[in-house]
Amino acid sequence: MLEKALKGSKAYWIWVFALLGIITVGFSFYLKQLDFGLGITGMSRDVTWGFYIAQFTFLVGVAASAVMLVIPYYLHNYKAFGRITIMGEFLAIASVIMCILFIIADLGQPMRLLNVLLYPTPHSMLFWDMIVLSGYLMINLVVGWNVLDAERNSVPPAKWLKPLIYLSVPWAISIHTVTAYLYCGLPGRGFWLTAILAPRFLASAFAGGPAFLILLCLLVRKVTKFDPGKEQIQSLAKVVVYGSIANMFFFLCEVFVAMYSQIPEHLDHLQYLFFGLHGHGVLVPWMWTAMTLIVSGIILLLIPAARKNEAVLAVACIFTFIGIWIDKGMGMVAGGFVPNPLHEVHEYFPTFPEVMIAVAVYGTGFLVLTILYKVFVGVKTELAA
Amino acid sequence: MNDKPKIIIGLIIFFAVFTFPFWYNHGAASSAPEVKLTEKAKAAKQCVRDTEFMRKEHMQLLNDWRNRTVRDAQRIYEIDGKEYMASLSNTCMDCHSNKAEFCDKCHEYASVNPYCWDCHTYPKEKK
Amino acid sequence: MEKNRRSFLKFAGISVLGLGSLSLLDGLTSDGVIASSGQTSAEATFKTTANALTAQRWGMVIDTRKIDGGICKDMEEACHTAHNVPDHEEKRHEIKWIWETEYKHAFPEKTDEFLTERLKDLPIPVLCNHCQNPPCVQACPTQATFQRPDGIVMMDFHRCIGCRFCMAACPFGSRSFNFRDPRADNAIKHENPDFPTRMKGVVEKCNFCAERLAVGKQPACVEASQGALIFGDLGDPESEVRQLLKENYAIRRKQNLGTNPSVYYLV
């Protein structure tokens, strides 16, 4: 089926080569990082994780959100999603690849990555993260590819795929749970030390991921002959709004606990993010922007007339996606490190090379996504013809 | 099946690229460098193990040394009744103070790039 | 044709997978360190140095009543020189093993509006607490940071992959990361040939001078402390540190987190 990605219009090839160009430019910055060290980033002794790990956390959510298509289609027999479930699985593949690349970009000694396998350490959450992420990648590759292949040959998917599909449901939940456990099990970081971190991660994932998928559906309809379908997009929109409201609910729970109890270790981080602490507040405008975007997204999606207008829907999805991207990425990671364990404020903001390396990783993810979607759309249009 | 010429051309290109290192380096093979010993190393006659062992397994030995020293706090390496401090900088380099001649030459020839010296110090050599 | 190609690919794929998992199993089942040492040297043995200082659980008592800014400077100097700790100009790249801070930063949860005048301005030396229940060791995915039987939390710089999970896990901010080559730009003023430097991309921190204990010496900071730092065996009721703790009220940093630090402060 891969040969379908080798035949395309001029625009397709311009897009592919543009992505390759972006990847090359970003990669040159990565070479610089390899040579100099992670000192070219904005990270410091006090904020030891930054933009890379923020992107990683956010993208694990996008990957996990494929389950929002798998559950209705395979468990509730909601036929309409059969048309786009593979799009969700392929998006998960591209996202997990980006996650892995962001982890590698963040390592001080990337050549020693395999030490994680050489000295397996079950008490480290990072060990489990590696296992669930690579497992999720494999499951989605095998399921997505084989289901599409069966569709192409007009035969039902092989029987052995079924258990794998069912497995993918808890597995998707697990990847984001383990990602939350990376943070919420650390004793000295009050901002992350909350039992609803994993549920909140999942809620924001089920808003941000499907929001992005809606945008992809609209894009696919515009640039190809395949229409993911009106009903499908509307159903996804409902998933987005449920997810986004759950996310805000969890967030308000956090705010209540921190503000009502007024325990400094928990309160100070929120204070820093939304109002600034000891005169430092580089993230304040970002956080308020994020909140405004998420709330506007919810309002737009809640009004049926607005939701059904696909132009408004697109805007609402962009709002939701960017809002969650800021909140979950920058806010979540940097907010947990400021103030530091000695209660000093050392701020973080990504540097230009750091952003360029991240752009290159996104470029790689989009390239993978482009190729996979090209194959998908190719098979679909071939069947329709 | 009218792709025969394409396939054959493709195979030829693949074969050429695949074997590139062989014919590129053909006839250019240089002989293995002789290891130069310092006077102190010569006087000692034998290293912590015999020459044959050291030649083949010194990297493994150093790996053991560093693991035992760092992880088990066992810094003494005892063999044939003799004790050595398991230290690259202070034991090995004490005799083999000529890093450029003793270490680098062979490593360069074998195209290996051990990162020992990123952290461990070695005696400054006089040119 | 189609059929053959398929079965060939399947066969090849499974073979590769099988080979891959075999080597993985190999890694899982053999303890790299022990196995490899057994292979090379049947008759060679390793042992600890004869004059090494040993303990059940190393600990430190810091007598803040004997501390002043000068002593703090000396201790920091002694430690950082002994361990080739670089002094980078860029604040973000800073590396420190022991340093002085204010009471309100060392004990943020024990600060008080009406704190005694003496403590308010007193320099407090802080370092790795060598917790009995270390979160950094729990977090490390490669066991590059580990706890020795004598309680010292060590770094194996050879194994660290630089993920900095330990730094997120440490509740005391005791760890530093080599954001760049420590040897660059002459950041190490006087290189101590008896101790290695680090390479870029690994985490480092105080090691309770494990390399000095091995040759019968007290930690460098203790030696430079003019009696303000007392180092000894917390597991031995007769040791000086235990006597001091018996006779004086001592506090530890963030006791409430349950990491059980081995560094005590007399106030």
CSV table of N, CA and C in Angstrom, one decimal, chain C residues 60-63 66-68 70-76 78 98 125 218-231:
chain,number,residue,atom,x,y,z
C,60,MET,N,25.7,13.3,58.6
C,60,MET,CA,26.4,14.5,58.8
C,60,MET,C,25.6,15.4,59.8
C,61,VAL,N,26.3,16.0,60.7
C,61,VAL,CA,25.6,17.0,61.6
C,61,VAL,C,26.2,18.3,61.3
C,62,ILE,N,25.4,19.3,61.0
C,62,ILE,CA,25.9,20.6,60.7
C,62,ILE,C,25.5,21.5,61.9
C,63,ASP,N,26.5,22.0,62.6
C,63,ASP,CA,26.3,22.8,63.7
C,63,ASP,C,26.2,24.3,63.3
C,66,LYS,N,28.2,27.2,64.8
C,66,LYS,CA,29.6,27.4,64.6
C,66,LYS,C,29.9,27.9,63.1
C,67,ILE,N,28.8,28.2,62.4
C,67,ILE,CA,29.0,28.5,61.0
C,67,ILE,C,29.1,30.0,60.8
C,68,ASP,N,29.9,30.5,59.9
C,68,ASP,CA,29.8,31.8,59.4
C,68,ASP,C,30.1,31.8,57.9
C,70,GLY,N,32.5,32.9,56.1
C,70,GLY,CA,33.8,32.5,55.7
C,70,GLY,C,34.0,31.0,55.7
C,71,ILE,N,33.5,30.3,56.7
C,71,ILE,CA,33.6,28.9,56.7
C,71,ILE,C,32.8,28.3,55.5
C,72,CYS,N,31.6,28.8,55.3
C,72,CYS,CA,30.9,28.4,54.1
C,72,CYS,C,31.7,28.5,52.8
C,73,LYS,N,32.3,29.6,52.6
C,73,LYS,CA,33.1,29.8,51.4
C,73,LYS,C,34.2,28.8,51.3
C,74,ASP,N,34.9,28.6,52.5
C,74,ASP,CA,36.0,27.6,52.5
C,74,ASP,C,35.5,26.2,52.2
C,75,MET,N,34.4,25.8,52.7
C,75,MET,CA,33.9,24.5,52.5
C,75,MET,C,33.5,24.3,51.0
C,76,GLU,N,32.9,25.3,50.5
C,76,GLU,CA,32.5,25.2,49.1
C,76,GLU,C,33.7,25.1,48.2
C,78,ALA,N,36.7,24.1,49.1
C,78,ALA,CA,37.4,22.8,49.2
C,78,ALA,C,36.7,21.7,48.4
C,98,ILE,N,27.9,21.7,47.1
C,98,ILE,CA,27.6,22.3,48.5
C,98,ILE,C,27.6,23.8,48.3
C,125,PRO,N,24.7,26.0,55.1
C,125,PRO,CA,25.2,25.2,54.0
C,125,PRO,C,24.2,24.1,53.6
C,218,GLN,N,38.4,12.1,55.8
C,218,GLN,CA,37.1,12.7,56.0
C,218,GLN,C,36.7,13.5,54.8
C,219,PRO,N,35.4,13.8,54.6
C,219,PRO,CA,35.0,14.6,53.5
C,219,PRO,C,35.7,16.0,53.5
C,220,ALA,N,35.9,16.5,52.3
C,220,ALA,CA,36.6,17.7,52.1
C,220,ALA,C,36.0,18.9,52.8
C,221,CYS,N,34.6,19.0,52.8
C,221,CYS,CA,33.9,20.1,53.5
C,221,CYS,C,34.1,20.0,55.0
C,222,VAL,N,34.1,18.7,55.5
C,222,VAL,CA,34.2,18.6,56.9
C,222,VAL,C,35.6,19.0,57.4
C,223,GLU,N,36.6,18.7,56.6
C,223,GLU,CA,38.0,19.1,56.9
C,223,GLU,C,38.1,20.6,56.9
C,224,ALA,N,37.4,21.3,56.0
C,224,ALA,CA,37.5,22.7,55.9
C,224,ALA,C,36.5,23.5,56.8
C,225,SER,N,35.7,22.7,57.6
C,225,SER,CA,34.6,23.4,58.3
C,225,SER,C,35.0,23.9,59.7
C,226,GLN,N,36.2,23.8,60.2
C,226,GLN,CA,36.7,24.2,61.5
C,226,GLN,C,35.7,23.7,62.6
C,227,GLY,N,35.3,22.4,62.4
C,227,GLY,CA,34.5,21.8,63.5
C,227,GLY,C,33.0,22.0,63.4
C,228,ALA,N,32.6,22.8,62.4
C,228,ALA,CA,31.2,23.0,62.3
C,228,ALA,C,30.4,21.8,61.7
C,229,LEU,N,31.1,21.0,60.9
C,229,LEU,CA,30.5,19.9,60.3
C,229,LEU,C,31.1,18.6,60.9
C,230,ILE,N,30.2,17.7,61.4
C,230,ILE,CA,30.7,16.5,62.0
C,230,ILE,C,30.1,15.3,61.2
C,231,PHE,N,31.0,14.4,60.8
C,231,PHE,CA,30.6,13.4,59.9
C,231,PHE,C,30.8,12.0,60.6
